Short mmCIF file of C-alpha atoms in Angstrom, two decimals:
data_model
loop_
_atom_site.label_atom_id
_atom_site.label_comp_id
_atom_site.label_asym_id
_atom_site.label_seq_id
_atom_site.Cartn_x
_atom_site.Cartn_y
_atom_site.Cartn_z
CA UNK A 1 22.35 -5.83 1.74
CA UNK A 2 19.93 -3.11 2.29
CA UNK A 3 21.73 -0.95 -0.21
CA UNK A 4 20.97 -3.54 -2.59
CA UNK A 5 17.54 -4.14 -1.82
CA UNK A 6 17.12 0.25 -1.75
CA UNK A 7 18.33 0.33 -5.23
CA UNK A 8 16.17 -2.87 -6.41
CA UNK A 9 13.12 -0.50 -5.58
CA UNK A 10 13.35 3.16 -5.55
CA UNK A 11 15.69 4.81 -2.94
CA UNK A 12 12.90 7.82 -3.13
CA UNK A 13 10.18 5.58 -1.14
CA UNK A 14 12.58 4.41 1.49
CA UNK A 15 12.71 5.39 5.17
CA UNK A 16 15.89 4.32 6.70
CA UNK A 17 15.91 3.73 10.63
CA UNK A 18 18.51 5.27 12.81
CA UNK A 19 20.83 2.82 12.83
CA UNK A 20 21.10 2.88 9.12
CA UNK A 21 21.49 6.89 9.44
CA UNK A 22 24.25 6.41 12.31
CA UNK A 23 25.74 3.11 10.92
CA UNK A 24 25.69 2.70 7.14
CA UNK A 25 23.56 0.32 5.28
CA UNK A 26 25.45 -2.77 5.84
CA UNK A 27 27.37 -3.94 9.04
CA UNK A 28 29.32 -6.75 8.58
CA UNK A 29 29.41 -7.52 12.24
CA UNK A 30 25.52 -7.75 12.46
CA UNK A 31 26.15 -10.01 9.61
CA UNK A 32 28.49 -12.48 11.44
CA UNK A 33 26.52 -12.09 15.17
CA UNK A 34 23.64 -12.74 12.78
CA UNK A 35 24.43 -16.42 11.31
CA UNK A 36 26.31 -17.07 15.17
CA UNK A 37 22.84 -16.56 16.96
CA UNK A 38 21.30 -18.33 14.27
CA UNK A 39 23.86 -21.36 15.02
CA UNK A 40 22.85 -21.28 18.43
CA UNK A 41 19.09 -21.51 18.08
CA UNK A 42 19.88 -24.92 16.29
CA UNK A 43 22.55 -26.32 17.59
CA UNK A 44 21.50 -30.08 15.92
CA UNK A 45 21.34 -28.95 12.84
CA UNK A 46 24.25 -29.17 9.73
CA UNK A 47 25.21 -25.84 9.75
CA UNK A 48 25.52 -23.76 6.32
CA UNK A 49 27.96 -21.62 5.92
CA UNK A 50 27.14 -18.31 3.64
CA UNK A 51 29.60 -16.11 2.87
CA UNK A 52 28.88 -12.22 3.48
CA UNK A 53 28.86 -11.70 -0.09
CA UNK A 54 26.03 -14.12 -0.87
CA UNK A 55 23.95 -13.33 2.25
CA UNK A 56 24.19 -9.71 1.05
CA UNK A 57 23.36 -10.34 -3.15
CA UNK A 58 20.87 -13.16 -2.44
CA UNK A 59 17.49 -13.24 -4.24
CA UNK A 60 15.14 -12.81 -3.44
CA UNK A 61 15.98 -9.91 -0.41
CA UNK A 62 12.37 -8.48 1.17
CA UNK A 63 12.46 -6.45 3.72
CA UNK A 64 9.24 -4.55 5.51
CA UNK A 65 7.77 -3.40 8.93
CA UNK A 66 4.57 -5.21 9.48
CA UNK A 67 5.94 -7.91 11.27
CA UNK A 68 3.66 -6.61 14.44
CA UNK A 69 0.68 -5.13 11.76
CA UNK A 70 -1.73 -6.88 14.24
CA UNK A 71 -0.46 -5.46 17.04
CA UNK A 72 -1.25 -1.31 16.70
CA UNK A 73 0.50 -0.59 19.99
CA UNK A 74 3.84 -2.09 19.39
CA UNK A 75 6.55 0.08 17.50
CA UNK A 76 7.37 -1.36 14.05
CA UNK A 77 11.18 -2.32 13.08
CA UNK A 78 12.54 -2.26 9.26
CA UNK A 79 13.60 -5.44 9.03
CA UNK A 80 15.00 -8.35 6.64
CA UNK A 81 12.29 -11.11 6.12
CA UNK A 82 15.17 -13.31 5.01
CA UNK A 83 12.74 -14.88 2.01
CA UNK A 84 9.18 -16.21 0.67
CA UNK A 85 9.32 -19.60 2.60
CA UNK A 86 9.73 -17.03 6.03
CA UNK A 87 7.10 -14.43 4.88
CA UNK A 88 4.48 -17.35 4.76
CA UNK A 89 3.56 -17.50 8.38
CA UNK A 90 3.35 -13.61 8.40
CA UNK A 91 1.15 -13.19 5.68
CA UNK A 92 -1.41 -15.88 7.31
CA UNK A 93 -0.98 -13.88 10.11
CA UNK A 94 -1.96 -10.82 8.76
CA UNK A 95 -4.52 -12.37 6.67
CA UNK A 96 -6.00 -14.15 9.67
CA UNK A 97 -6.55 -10.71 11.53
CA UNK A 98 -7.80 -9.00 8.64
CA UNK A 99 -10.66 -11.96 8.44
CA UNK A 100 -10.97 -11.34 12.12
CA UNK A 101 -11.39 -7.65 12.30
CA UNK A 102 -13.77 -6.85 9.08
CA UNK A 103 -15.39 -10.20 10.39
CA UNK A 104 -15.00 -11.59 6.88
CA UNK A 105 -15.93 -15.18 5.07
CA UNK A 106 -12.23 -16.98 4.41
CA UNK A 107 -13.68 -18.12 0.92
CA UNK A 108 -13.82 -14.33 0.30
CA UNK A 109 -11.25 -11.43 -0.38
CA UNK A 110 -7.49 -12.05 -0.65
CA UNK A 111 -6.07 -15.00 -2.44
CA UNK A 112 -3.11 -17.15 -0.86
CA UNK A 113 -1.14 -16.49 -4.12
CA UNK A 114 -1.23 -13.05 -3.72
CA UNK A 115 0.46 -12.96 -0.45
CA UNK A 116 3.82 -14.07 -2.62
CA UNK A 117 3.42 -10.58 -4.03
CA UNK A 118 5.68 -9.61 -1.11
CA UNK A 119 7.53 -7.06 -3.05
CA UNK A 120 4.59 -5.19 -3.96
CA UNK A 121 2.75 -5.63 -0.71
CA UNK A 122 5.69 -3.99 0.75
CA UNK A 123 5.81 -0.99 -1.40
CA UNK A 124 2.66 -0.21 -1.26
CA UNK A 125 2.67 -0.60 2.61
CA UNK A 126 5.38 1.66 2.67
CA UNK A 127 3.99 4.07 0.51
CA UNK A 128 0.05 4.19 1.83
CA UNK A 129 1.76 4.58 5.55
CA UNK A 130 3.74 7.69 4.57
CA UNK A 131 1.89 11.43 4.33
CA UNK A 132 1.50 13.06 1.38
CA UNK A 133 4.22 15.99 0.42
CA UNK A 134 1.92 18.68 0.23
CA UNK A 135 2.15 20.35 -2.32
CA UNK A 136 4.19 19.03 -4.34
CA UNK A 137 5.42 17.65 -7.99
CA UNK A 138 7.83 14.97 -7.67
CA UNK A 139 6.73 11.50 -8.37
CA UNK A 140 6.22 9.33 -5.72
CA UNK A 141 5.65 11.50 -3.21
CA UNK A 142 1.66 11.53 -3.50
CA UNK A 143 2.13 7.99 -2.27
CA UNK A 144 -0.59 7.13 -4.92
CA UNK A 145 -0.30 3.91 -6.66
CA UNK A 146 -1.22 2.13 -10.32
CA UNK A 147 -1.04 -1.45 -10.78
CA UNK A 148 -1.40 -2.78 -14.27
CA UNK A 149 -2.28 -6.04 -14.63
CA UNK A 150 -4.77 -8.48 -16.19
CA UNK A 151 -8.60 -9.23 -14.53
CA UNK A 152 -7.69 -12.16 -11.31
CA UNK A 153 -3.90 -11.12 -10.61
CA UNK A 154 -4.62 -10.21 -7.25
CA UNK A 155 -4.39 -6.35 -7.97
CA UNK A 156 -7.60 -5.56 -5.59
CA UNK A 157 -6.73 -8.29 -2.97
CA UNK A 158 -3.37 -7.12 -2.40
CA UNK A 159 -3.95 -3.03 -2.12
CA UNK A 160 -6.47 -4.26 0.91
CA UNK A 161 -4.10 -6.43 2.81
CA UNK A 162 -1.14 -3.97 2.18
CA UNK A 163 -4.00 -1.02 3.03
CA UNK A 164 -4.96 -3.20 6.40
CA UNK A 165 -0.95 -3.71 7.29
CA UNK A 166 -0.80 -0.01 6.82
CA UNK A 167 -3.08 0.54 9.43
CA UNK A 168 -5.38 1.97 6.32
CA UNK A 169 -9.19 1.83 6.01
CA UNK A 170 -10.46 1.31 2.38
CA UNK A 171 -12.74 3.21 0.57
CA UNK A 172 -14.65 1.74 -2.25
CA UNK A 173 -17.40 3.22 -4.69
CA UNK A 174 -21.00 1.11 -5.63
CA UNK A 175 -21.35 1.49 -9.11
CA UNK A 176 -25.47 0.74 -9.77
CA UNK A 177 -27.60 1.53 -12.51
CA UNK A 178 -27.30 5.25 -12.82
CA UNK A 179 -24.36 5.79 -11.89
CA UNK A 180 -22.79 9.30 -13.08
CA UNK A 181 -20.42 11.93 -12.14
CA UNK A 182 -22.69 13.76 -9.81
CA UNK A 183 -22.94 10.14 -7.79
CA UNK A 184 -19.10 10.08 -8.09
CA UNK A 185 -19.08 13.59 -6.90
CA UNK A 186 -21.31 12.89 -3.31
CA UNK A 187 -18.98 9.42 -3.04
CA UNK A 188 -15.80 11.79 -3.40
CA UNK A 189 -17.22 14.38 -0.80
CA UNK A 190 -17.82 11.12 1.81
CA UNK A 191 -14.03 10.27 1.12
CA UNK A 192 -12.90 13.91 1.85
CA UNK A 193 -15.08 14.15 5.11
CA UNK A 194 -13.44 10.87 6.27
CA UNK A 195 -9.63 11.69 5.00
CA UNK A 196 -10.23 15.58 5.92
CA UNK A 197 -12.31 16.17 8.70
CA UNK A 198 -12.28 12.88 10.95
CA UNK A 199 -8.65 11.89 10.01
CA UNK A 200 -9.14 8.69 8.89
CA UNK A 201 -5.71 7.71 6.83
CA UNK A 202 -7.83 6.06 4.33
CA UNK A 203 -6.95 4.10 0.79
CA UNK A 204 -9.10 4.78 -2.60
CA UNK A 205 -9.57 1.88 -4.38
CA UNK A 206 -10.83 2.30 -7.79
CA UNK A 207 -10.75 0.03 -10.55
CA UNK A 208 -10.87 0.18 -14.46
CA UNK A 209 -14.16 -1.40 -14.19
CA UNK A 210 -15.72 2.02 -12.54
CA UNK A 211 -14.78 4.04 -14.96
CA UNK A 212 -18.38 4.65 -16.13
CA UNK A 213 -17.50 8.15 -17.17
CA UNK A 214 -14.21 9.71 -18.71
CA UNK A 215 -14.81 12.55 -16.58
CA UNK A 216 -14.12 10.39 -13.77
CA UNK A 217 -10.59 10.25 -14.87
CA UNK A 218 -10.35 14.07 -14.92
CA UNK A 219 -11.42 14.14 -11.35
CA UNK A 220 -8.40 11.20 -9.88
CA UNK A 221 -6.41 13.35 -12.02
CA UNK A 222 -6.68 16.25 -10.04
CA UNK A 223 -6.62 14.31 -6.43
CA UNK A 224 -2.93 13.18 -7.90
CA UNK A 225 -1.90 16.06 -9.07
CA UNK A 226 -3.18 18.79 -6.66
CA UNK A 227 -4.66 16.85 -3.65
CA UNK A 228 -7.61 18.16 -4.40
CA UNK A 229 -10.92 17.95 -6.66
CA UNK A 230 -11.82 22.00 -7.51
CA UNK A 231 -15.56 23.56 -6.51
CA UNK A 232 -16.52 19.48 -5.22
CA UNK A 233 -18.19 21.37 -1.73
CA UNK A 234 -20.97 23.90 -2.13
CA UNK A 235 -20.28 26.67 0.07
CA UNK A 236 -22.88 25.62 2.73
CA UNK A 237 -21.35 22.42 2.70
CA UNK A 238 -17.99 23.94 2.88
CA UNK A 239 -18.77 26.21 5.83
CA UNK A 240 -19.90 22.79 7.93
CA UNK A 241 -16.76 21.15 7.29
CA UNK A 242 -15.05 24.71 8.40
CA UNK A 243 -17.12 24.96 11.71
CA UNK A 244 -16.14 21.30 12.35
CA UNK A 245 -12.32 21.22 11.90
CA UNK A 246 -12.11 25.19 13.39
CA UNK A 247 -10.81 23.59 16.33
CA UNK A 248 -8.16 21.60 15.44
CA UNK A 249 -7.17 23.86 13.10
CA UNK A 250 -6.59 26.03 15.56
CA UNK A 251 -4.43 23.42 17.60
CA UNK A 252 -2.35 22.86 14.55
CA UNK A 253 -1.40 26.49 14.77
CA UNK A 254 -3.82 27.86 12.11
CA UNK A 255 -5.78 31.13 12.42
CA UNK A 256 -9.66 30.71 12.74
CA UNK A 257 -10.56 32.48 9.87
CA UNK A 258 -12.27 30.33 6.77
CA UNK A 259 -9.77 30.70 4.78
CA UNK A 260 -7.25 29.52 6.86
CA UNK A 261 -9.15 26.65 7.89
CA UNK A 262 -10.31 25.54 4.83
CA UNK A 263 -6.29 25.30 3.61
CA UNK A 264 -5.90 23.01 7.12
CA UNK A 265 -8.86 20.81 5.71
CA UNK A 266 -7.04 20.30 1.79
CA UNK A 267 -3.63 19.87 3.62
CA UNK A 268 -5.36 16.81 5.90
CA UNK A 269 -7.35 15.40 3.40
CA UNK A 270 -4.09 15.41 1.54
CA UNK A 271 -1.91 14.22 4.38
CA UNK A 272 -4.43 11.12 4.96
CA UNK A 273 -5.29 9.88 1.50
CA UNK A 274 -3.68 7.64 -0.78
CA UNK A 275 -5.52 6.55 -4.20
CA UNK A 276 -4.78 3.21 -5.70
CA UNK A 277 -5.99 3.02 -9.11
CA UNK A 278 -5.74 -0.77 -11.07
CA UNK A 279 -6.02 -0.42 -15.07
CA UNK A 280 -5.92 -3.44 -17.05
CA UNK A 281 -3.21 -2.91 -19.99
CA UNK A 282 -5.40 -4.75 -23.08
CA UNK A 283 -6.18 -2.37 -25.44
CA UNK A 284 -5.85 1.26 -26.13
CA UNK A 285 -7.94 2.36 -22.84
CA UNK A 286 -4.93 2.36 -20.46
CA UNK A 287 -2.56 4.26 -22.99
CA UNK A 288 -5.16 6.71 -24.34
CA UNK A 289 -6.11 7.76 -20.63
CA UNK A 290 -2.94 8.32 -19.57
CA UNK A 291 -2.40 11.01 -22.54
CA UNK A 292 -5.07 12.72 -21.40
CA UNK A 293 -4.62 12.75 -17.79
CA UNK A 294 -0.73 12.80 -17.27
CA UNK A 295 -1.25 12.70 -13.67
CA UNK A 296 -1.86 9.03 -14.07
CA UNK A 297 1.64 8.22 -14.76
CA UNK A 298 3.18 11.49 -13.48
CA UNK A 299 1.70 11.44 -9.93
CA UNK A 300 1.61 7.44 -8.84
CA UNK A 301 3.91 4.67 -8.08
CA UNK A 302 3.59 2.17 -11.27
CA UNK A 303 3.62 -1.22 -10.76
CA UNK A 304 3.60 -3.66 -13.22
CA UNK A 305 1.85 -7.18 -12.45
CA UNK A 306 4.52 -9.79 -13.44
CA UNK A 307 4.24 -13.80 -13.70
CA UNK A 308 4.98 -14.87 -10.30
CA UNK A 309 8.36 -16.19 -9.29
CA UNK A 310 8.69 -20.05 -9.37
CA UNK A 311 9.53 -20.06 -4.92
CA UNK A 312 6.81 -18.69 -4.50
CA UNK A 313 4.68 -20.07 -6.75
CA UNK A 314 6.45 -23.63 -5.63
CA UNK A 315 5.61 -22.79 -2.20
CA UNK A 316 1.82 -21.87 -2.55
CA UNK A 317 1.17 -25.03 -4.00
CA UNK A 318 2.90 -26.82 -1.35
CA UNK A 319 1.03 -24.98 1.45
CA UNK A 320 -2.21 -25.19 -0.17
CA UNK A 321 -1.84 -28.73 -1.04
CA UNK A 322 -1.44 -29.88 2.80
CA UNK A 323 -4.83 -29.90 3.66
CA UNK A 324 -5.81 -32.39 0.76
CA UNK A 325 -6.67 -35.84 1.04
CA UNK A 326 -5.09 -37.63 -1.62
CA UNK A 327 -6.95 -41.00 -2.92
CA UNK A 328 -5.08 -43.65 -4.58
CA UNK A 329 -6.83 -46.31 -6.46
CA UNK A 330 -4.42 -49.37 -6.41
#
């Protein structure tokens, strides 16, 4: 079952727990004690009998750790979310606490549709939770994302609740009247203090719509590719951030010369940020940009926004409609 649901997504992105490395991916006896405890919880009910075969190929099969998201103590367990009728508590759950942290209107921010973007949601958990390879070139391993998809299909909405289950903060640019690549530049340095000198595992969300500049594109590209945007400090600036991580630099068993500290700085900015980029495919823009800046395609997780499945669209309706007062006029 988990074998199947591995090679649904990418095996590469995976992070099997240690009964899975001991064990195997599928233990028929779990299984069995599985559907038994199951039995016993609800011992009224008809009971339905599923072989091991279809409990293992079902469809949909969603798995994830953020089960506990609102609860940052707890450890968090890999687990089977059985399917989207299950998830739906969760996700208010989740959505609930995000409302209640960032102290947010509920007419605002994520949609109840897009929390039946489970799949995605728990990719892009997985992969904004995991550090960077640094350096690196294999795909993937960035943790970056890009999801195509049309203006309104939740693309925004669900990189901030998979950002917040992450334990993520997200990091936005204002674009205003004026807006240029030297703005872009001080908004990038802001992001690199947070991701690089405070440790803050931060998310960059940046949309189509910012693009004001093509040379903002050759910027991202580097932060895929290399971790990195070249000569963005001015030395003064650069010997602040020095002083300040000097220290912990240090601790991580560095040497406290400049050099050596500024390579500590690049490998934590690295370590701590993930960049989710969402294009809209109409057009030439999307294919055009990704010529010229391979790292687009080369250096992010691609995800494709689909029509939604017909559960969960069936089930959204029914859990939106409950509040409703229907009127008949006889």
């Amino acid at each position: 079952m988990l074998m199947k649901n591995h090679i649904e997504r990418e095996v590469d992105e995976t992070f099997p727990s240690g009964f899975e490395e001991e064990h195997g991916f599928i233990d028929p006896e779990a299984v069995a004690q599985e559907q038994q405890d199951l039995l016993a919880m609800n011992p009224d009910e008809e009971p339905v009998i599923v072989t091991f075969h279809d409990y293992v190929f079902r469809d949909p099969l969603l798995y994830g750790d953020f089960r506990n998201a609102m609860n940052e103590s707890e450890p968090r367990f890999y687990e089977d979310l059985v399917d989207y009728m299950a998830v739906h508590a969760l996700f208010e759950e989740v959505r609930e606490a995000r409302i209640l942290k960032f102290n947010m209107d509920t007419n605002k921010g994520t949609s109840s549709l897009n929390f039946w973007r489970q799949n995605e949601f728990g990719t892009f958990r997985r992969l904004f939770g995991a550090p960077y390879s640094y350096p690196t070139h294999f795909p993937h391993a960035s943790c970056h994302v890009m999801i195509i998809g049309v203006g309104g299909s939740g693309k925004k909405s669900t990189t901030r609740l998979s950002a917040f289950a992450a334990e993520c903060e997200v990091f936005e640019i204002t674009v205003a009247r004026g807006y240029n690549e030297t703005s872009f530049r001080d908004d990038l340095k802001r992001l690199y203090t947070m991701v690089g000198a405070e440790k803050k595992k931060t998310v960059f969300l940046f949309t189509a719509a910012q693009i004001v500049e093509e040379g903002f594109l050759e910027l991202i590209n580097n932060m895929l590719t290399v971790g990195q945007v070249p000569a963005l400090f001015a030395d003064d600036e650069k010997d602040g951030i020095v002083s300040s991580c000097r220290a912990a630099a240090e601790e991580a068993g560095y040497s406290a010369s400049k050099d050596s500290v500024w390579a500590y700085f690049l490998r934590t900015s690295a370590e701590n940020l993930h960049v989710s980029l969402c294009m809209s495919p109409s057009g030439d823009a999307l294919r055009n940009r990704c010529r010229s800046f391979p790292g687009l395609i080369g250096s992010t997780y691609i995800d494709w926004v689909f029509p939604w499945p017909q559960q969960a669209l069936s089930r959204w309706l029914l859990s939106s409609s409950q509040n409703i007062k229907w009127y008949v006029d006889l």
